[in-house]
Coordinates of C-alpha atoms in Angstrom, one line a residue:
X1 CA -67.7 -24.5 300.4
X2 CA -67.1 -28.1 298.6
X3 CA -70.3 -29.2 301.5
X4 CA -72.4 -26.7 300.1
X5 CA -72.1 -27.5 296.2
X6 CA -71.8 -30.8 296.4
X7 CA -73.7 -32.3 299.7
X8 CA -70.7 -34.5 300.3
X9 CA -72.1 -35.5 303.7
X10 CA -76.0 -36.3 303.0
X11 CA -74.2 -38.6 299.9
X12 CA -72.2 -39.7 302.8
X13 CA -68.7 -39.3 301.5
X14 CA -65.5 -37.1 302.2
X15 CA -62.9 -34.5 299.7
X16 CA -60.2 -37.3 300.0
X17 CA -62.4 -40.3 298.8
X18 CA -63.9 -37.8 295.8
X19 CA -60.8 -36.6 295.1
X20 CA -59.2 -40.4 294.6
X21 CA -62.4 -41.1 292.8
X22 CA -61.9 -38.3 290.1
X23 CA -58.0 -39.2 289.7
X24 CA -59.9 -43.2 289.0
X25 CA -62.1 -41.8 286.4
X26 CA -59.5 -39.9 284.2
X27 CA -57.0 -42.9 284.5
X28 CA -59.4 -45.4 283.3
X29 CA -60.9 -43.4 280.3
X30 CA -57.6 -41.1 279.7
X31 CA -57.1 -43.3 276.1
X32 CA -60.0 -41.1 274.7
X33 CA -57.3 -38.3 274.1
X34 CA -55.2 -40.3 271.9
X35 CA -57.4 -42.6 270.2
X36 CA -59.9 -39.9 269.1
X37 CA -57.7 -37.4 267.1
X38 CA -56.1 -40.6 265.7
X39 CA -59.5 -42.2 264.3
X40 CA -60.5 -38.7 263.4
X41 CA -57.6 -37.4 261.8
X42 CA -58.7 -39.7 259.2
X43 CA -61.2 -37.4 258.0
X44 CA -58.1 -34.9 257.4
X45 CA -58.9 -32.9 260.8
X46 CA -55.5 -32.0 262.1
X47 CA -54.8 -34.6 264.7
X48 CA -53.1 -31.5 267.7
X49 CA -56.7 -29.7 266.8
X50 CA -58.9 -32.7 267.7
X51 CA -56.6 -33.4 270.6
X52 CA -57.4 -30.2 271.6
X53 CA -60.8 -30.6 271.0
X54 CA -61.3 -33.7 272.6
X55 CA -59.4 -32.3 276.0
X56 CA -61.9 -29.3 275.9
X57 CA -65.3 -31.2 275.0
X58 CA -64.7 -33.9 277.9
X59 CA -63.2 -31.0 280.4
X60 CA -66.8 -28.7 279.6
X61 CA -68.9 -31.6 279.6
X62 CA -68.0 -33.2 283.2
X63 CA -67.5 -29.9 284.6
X64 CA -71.2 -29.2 283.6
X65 CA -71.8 -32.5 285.0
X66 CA -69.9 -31.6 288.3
X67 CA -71.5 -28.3 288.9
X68 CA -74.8 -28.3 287.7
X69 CA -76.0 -32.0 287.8
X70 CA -73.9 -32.9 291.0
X71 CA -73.3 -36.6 289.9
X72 CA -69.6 -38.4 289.3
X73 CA -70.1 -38.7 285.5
X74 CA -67.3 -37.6 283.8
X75 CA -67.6 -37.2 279.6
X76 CA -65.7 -37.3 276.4
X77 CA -66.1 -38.1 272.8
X78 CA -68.2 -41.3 272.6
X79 CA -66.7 -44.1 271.3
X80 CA -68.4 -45.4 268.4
X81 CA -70.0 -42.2 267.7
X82 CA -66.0 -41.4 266.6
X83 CA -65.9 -44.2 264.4
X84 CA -69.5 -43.2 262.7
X85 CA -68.8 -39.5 262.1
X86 CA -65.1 -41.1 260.0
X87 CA -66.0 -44.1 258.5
X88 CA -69.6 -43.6 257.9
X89 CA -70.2 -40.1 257.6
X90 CA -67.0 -38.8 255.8
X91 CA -65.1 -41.8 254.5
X92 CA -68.6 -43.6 252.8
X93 CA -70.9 -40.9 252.8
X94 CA -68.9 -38.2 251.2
X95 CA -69.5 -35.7 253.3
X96 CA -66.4 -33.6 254.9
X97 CA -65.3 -33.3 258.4
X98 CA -66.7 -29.5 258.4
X99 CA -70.3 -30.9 257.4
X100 CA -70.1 -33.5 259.7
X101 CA -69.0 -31.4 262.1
X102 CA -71.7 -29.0 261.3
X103 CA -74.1 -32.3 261.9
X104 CA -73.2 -32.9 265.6
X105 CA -73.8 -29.3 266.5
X106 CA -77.5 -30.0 265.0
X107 CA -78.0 -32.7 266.9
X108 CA -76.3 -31.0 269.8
X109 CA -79.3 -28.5 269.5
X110 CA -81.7 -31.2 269.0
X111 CA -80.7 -32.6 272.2
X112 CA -81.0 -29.1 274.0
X113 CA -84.7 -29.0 273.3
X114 CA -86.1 -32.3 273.3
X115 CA -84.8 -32.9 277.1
X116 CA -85.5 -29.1 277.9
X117 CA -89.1 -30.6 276.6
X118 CA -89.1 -33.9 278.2
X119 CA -88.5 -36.0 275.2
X120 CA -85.9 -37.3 274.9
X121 CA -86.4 -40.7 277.1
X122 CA -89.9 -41.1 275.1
X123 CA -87.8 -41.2 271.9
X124 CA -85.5 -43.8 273.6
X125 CA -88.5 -45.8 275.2
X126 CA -89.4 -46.6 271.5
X127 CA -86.9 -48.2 270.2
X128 CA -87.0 -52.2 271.6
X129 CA -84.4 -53.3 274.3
X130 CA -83.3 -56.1 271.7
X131 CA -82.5 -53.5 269.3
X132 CA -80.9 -51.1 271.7
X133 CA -78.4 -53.9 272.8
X134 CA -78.2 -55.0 269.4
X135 CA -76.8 -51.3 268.7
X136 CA -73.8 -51.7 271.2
X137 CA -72.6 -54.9 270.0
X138 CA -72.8 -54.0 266.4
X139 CA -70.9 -50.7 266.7
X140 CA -68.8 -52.7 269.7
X141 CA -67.9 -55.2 266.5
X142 CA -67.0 -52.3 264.2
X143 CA -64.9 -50.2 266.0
X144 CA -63.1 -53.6 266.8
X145 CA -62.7 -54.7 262.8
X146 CA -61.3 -50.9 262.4
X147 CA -58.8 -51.5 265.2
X148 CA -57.7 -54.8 263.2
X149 CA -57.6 -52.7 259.9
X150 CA -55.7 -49.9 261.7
X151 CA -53.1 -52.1 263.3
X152 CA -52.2 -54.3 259.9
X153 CA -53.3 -57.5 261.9
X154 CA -55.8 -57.3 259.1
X155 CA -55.2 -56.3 255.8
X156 CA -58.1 -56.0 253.0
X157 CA -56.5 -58.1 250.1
X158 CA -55.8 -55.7 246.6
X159 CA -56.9 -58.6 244.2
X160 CA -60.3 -60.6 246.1
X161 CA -61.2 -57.0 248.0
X162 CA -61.5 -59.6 250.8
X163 CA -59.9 -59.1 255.0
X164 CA -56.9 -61.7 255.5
X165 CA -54.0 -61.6 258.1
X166 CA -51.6 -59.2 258.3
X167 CA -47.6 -60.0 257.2
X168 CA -45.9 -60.8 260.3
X169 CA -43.0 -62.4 258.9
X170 CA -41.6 -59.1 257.3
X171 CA -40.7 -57.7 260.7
X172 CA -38.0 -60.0 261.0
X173 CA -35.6 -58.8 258.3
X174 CA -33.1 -56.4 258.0
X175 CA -33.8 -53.0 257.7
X176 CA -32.7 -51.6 253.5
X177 CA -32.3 -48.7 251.5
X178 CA -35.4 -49.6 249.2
X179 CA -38.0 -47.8 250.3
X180 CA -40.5 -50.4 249.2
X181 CA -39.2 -52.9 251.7
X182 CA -39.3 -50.7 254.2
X183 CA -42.6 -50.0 254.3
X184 CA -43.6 -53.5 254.0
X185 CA -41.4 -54.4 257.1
X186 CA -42.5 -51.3 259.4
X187 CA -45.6 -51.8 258.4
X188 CA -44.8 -55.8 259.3
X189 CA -43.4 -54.8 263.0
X190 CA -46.2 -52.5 263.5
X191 CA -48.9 -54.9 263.3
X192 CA -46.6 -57.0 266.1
X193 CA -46.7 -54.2 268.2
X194 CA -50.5 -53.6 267.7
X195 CA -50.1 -57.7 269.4
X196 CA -48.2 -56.8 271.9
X197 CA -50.5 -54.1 272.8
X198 CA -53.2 -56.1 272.8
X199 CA -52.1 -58.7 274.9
X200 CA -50.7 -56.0 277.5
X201 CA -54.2 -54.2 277.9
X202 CA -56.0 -57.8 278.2
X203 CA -53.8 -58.8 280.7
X204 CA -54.3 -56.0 282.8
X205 CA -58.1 -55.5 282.1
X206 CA -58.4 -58.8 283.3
X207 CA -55.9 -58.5 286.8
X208 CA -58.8 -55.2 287.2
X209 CA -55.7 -52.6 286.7
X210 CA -56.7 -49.1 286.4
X211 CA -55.8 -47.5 283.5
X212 CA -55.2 -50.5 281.6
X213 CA -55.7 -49.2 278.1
X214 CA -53.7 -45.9 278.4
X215 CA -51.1 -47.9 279.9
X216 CA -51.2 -50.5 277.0
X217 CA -51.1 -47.1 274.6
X218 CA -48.1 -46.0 276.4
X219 CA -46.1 -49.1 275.9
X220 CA -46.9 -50.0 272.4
X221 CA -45.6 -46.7 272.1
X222 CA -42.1 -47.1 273.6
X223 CA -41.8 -50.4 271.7
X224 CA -42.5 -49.0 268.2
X225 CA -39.5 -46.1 268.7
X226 CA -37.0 -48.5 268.2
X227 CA -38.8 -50.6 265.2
X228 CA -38.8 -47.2 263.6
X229 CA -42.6 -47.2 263.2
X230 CA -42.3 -43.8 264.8
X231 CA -39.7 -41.5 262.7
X232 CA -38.4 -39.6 266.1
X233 CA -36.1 -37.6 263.9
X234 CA -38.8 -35.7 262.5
X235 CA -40.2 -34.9 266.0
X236 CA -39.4 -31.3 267.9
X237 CA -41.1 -29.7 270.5
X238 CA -43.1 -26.8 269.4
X239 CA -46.0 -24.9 270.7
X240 CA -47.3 -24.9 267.4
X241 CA -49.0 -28.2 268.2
X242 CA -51.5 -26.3 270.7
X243 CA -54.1 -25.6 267.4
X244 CA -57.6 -24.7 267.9
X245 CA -60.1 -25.2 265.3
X246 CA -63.1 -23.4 266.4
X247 CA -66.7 -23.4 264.9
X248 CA -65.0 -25.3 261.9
X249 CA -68.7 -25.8 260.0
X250 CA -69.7 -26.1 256.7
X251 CA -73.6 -25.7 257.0
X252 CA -74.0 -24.9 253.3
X253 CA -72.1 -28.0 252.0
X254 CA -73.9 -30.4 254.7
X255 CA -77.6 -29.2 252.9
X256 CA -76.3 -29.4 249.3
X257 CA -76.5 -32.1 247.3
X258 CA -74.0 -35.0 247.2
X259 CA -74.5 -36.4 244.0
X260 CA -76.0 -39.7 245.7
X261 CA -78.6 -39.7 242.3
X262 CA -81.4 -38.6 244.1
X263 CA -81.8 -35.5 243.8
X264 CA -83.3 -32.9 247.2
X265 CA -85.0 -35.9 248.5
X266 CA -82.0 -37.9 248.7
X267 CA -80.2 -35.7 250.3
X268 CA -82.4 -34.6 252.8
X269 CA -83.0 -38.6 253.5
X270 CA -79.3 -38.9 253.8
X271 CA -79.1 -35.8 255.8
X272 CA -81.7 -37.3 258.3
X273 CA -80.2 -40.7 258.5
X274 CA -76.8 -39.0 259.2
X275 CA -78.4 -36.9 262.3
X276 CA -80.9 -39.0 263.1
X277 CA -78.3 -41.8 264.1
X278 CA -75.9 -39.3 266.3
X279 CA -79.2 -38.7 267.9
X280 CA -80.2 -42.3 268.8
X281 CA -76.9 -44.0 269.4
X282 CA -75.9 -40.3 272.2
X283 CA -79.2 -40.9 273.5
X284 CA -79.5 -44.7 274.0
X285 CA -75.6 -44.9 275.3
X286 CA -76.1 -41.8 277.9
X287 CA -79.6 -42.9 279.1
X288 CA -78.2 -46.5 279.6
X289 CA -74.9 -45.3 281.2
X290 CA -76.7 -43.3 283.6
X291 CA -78.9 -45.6 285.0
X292 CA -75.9 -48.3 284.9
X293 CA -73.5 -45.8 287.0
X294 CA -76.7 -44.7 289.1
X295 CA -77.3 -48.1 290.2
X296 CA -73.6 -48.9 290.5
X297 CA -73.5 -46.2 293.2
X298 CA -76.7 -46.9 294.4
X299 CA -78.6 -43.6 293.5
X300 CA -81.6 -44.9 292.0
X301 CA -85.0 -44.0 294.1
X302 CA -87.7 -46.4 295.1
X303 CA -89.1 -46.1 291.4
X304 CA -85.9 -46.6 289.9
X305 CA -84.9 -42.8 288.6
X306 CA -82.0 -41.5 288.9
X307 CA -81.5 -37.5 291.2
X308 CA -80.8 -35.0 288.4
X309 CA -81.7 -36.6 285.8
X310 CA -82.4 -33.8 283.8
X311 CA -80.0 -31.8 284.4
X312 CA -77.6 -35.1 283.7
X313 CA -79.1 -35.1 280.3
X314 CA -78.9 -31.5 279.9
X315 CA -74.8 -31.5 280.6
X316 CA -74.5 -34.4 278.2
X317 CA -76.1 -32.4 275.4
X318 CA -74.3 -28.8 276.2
X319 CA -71.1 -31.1 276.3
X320 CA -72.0 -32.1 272.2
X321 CA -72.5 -28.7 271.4
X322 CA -69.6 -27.6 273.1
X323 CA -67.2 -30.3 271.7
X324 CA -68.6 -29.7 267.9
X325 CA -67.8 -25.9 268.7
X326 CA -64.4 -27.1 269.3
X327 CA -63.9 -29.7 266.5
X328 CA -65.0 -33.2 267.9
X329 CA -67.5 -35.8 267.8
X330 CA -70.6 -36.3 270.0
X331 CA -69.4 -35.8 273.8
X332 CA -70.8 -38.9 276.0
X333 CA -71.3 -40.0 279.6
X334 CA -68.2 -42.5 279.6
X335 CA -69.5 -45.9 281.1
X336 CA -65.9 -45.9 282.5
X337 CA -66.8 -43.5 285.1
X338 CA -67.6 -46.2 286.9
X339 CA -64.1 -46.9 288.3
X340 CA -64.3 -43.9 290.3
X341 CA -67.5 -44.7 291.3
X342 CA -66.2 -48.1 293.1
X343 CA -63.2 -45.6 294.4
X344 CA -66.2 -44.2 296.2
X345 CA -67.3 -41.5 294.2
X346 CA -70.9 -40.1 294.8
X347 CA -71.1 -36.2 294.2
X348 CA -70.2 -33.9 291.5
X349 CA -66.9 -33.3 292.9
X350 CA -65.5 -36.6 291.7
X351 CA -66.4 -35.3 287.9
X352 CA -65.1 -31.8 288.8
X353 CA -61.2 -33.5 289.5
X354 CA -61.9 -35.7 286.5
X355 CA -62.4 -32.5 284.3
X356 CA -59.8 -30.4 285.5
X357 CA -57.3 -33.4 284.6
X358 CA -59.0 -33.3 281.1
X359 CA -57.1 -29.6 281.2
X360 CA -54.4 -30.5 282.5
X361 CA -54.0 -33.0 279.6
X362 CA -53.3 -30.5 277.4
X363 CA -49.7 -30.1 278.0
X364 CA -49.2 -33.1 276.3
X365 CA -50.3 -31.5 273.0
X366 CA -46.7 -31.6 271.5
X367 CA -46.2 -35.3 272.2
X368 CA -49.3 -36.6 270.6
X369 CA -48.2 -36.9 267.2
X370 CA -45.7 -39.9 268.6
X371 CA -48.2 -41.8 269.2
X372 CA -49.0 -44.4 266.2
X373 CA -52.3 -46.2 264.8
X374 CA -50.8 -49.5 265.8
X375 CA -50.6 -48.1 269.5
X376 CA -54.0 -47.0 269.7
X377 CA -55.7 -50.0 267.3
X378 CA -55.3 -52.5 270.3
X379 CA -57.5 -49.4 272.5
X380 CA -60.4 -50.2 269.9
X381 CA -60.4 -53.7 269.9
X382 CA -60.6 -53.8 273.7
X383 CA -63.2 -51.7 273.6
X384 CA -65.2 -53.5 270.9
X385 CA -64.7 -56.8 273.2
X386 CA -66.3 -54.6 276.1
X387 CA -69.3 -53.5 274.1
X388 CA -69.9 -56.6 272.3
X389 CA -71.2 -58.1 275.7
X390 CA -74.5 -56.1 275.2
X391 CA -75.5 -59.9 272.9
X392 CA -75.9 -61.6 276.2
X393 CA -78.7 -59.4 276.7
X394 CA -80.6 -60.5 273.8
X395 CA -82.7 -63.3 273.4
X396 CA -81.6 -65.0 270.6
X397 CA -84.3 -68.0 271.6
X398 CA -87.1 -65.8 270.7
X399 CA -86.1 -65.5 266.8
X400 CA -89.3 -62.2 266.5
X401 CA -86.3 -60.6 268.4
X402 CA -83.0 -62.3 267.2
X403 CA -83.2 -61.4 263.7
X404 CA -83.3 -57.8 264.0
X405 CA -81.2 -57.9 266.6
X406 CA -78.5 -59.8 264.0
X407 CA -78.7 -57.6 261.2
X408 CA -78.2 -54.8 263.5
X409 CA -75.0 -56.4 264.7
X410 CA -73.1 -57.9 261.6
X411 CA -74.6 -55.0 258.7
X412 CA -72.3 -52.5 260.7
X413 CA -69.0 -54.0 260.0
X414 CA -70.5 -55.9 256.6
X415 CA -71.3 -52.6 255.1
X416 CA -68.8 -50.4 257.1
X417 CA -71.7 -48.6 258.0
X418 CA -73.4 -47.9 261.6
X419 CA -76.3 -46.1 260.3
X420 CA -76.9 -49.3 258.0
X421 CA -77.3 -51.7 260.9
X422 CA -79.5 -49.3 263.0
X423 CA -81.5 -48.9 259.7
X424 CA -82.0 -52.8 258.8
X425 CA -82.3 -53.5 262.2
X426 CA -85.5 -51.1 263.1
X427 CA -87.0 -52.1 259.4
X428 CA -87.0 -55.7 259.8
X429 CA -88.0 -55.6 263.7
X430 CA -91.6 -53.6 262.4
X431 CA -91.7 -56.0 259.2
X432 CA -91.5 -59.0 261.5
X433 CA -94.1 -57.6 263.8
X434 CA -96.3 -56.7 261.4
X435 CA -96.3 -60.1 259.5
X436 CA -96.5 -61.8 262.8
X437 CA -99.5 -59.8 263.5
X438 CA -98.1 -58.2 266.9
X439 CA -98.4 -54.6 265.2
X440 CA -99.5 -53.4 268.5
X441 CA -96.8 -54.2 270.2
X442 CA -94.4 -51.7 268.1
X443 CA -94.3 -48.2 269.3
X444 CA -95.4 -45.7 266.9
X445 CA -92.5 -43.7 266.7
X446 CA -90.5 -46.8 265.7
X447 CA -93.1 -46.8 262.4
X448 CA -92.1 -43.7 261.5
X449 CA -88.5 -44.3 261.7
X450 CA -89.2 -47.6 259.6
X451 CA -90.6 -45.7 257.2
X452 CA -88.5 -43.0 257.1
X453 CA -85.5 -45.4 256.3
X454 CA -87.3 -47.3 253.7
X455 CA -87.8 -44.3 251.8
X456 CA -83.5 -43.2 252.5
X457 CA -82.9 -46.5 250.8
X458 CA -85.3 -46.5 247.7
X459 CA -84.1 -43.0 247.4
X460 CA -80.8 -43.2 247.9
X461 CA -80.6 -46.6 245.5
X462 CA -82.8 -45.0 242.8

């Protein structure tokens, strides 16, 4: 039966090797299901829910993946996408976790139809590869400075509004009765544990350990119970935490206005912006993690495409739908898939292990709430130091390129903003063009978006 779905011998591989290969996968990327409820729980989305959610969305997605595209992609809410629906979406542009919410399932459709229709690598052929990379570093870069912020190694000074170390010297005293200290030494030992962490998942990222971040997680875990960063007296076991928040939307609020000064144009500008860049930064990260994981497991034909590529694109965008349904960001192709690709995975059966792990996950539910932001911070800032790397690919020699590639990169974490970078970026790569006199060599479609964000700004500023 497992011949017949998957092809396992014309990809020239066995059950055993795909079924080590699936167990790789959900090792390596298994951090997703704590990190993700704890940046989103910042929104005020109950972190068991988006637990939930996030188990669900990456078990749909790479079982789509599995059985109908037949590759060993697994997926889960996209990293950076996560940090753009809290801190951009909700936390600067007002809008709530049900609207935002309600804006992934929109661009869940949009995916739908413009792959059914062929599109959607035309819409990611327009944008410049300078730009693309540009896009990975600069969210790589923000997710790290939230990571910092999260873990108290960085603190955002009260007086100059201005980032400056951490305390670490706090940790060292004695525990009082004034609550005030308290807080100021946990908060103290937490950002030492957020070190430790660190250092733990570098050290074994670079001895090539699987699973290096989720082990880091679980460590930086056990250390902070006896600092009392964790209150383990509040904790019981309950099967309360299994929530499910389905179809939480708020379609009316997302199309009314948000007082942003600018009346029905402004919102619908902001509106755009908001889905526009869910759109782009899913689409650029999936097409450029499957052609990365193609190649990696030498799939790629003679002209370079990849076998299933549709129906690749297709589970990816089902898999956003599904995890918005459920209550989560924009479900990816995970670039860490690749670690069970190098175990040897080549069919659909590697994602279908991966995804029925992702179920399995869920009997952790009650436990999640132990697990701190200073645990999970050093997960970011590993990860920002892994997408970062995308600036080697630009050529910062060639300054036509280099400048829009820049702004891209430092207005995300300037502005705490993802959609700002992606926005300056694209308007200054079309200005420099034009003033260069190289309007040719910008793709139309990247006009219209220059425009179109132009317009957002004077809008929303007016």
């Amino acid at each position: 039966m497992l011949e017949n779905i998957f092809k396992l011998k014309e990809r020239r591989t066995d059950v055993k090797t795909e079924v080590i290969a699936g167990f790789t996968t959900f090792i390596t990327m298994a951090y997703i299901i704590f990190v993700n409820p704890s940046i989103l729980s910042t929104t005020g989305l109950d972190k068991h829910a988006v637990f939930f959610a996030t188990c669900i969305g990456a078990a749909v997605g790479t079982l789509i993946m599995a059985l109908y595209a037949n590759l060993p992609f697994a997926l889960a809410p996209g990293m950076g996408l996560n940090a753009f629906f809290t801190y951009t979406v909700c936390l600067q542009m007002k809008y709530t976790p049900q609207q935002a919410l309600a804006a992934v399932f929109i661009s869940g459709i949009i995916f739908v139809i413009i792959t059914a229709v062929g599109l959607r690598q035309a819409i990611v052929r327009s944008i410049p590869q300078s730009l693309k990379h540009a896009m990975t570093a600069g969210i790589g870069l923000f997710i790290a400075f939230i990571g910092f912020i999260n873990s108290g190694i960085v603190v955002i000074d009260s007086g100059s509004k201005l980032p400056k170390f951490g305390d670490f010297t706090s940790a060292f005293k004695s525990l009082t009765n004034d609550p005030n200290i308290n807080s100021a030494i946990i908060s103290s030992r937490g950002a030492i544990v957020a070190l430790i962490g660190l250092l733990i998942i570098g050290i074994l990222i670079a001895k090539r350990v699987k699973g290096a971040i989720i082990i880091g997680i679980i460590i930086a875990t056990v250390i902070s119970f006896p600092l009392k960063i964790v209150d383990l007296s509040k904790f019981k076991f309950s099967l309360e935490a299994f929530k499910v928040s389905a179809f939480n939307f708020d379609f009316a609020g997302l199309f009314a206005a948000h007082g942003q000064g600018g009346g029905i144009g402004a919102v619908l500008l902001s509106l755009f912006a908001v889905i526009l860049t869910f759109t782009l930064i899913d689409m650029f990260d999936s097409i450029g993690t499957f052609v990365g994981l193609a190649d990696k497991a030498g799939m790629l034909d003679e002209k370079g495409d990849i076998p299933n590529m549709d129906r690749a694109l297709m589970s990816d965008a089902i898999a956003t739908i599904v995890g918005a349904i459920f209550g989560t960001s924009t479900v990816t192709t995970y670039i860490e898939s690749a670690a069970g690709i190098e175990e040897g995975g080549r069919t659909g059966l590697t994602s279908l292990v991966t995804g029925i792990l992702f179920i399995l996950a869920l009997v952790i539910a009650p436990f999640i709430g132990l697990v701190p932001s200073q645990a999970t911070a050093p997960a970011l800032i590993a990860v920002g130091v892994m997408m970062i790397s995308s600036i080697k690919k630009i050529d910062f020699n060639d300054f036509e390129e280099a400048l829009p590639a820049f702004l891209t990169i430092v207005i995300m974490p300037f502005t705490y903003s993802i959609a700002n970078g992606i926005s300056a970026g694209i308007i200054f790569y079309v200005l420099v063009k034009l003033l260069r006199g190289k309007a040719k060599e910008v793709h139309p479609i990247t006009y219209i978006l220059a425009i179109l964000f132009i317009l957002r700004f004077m809008i929303i500023a007016h």
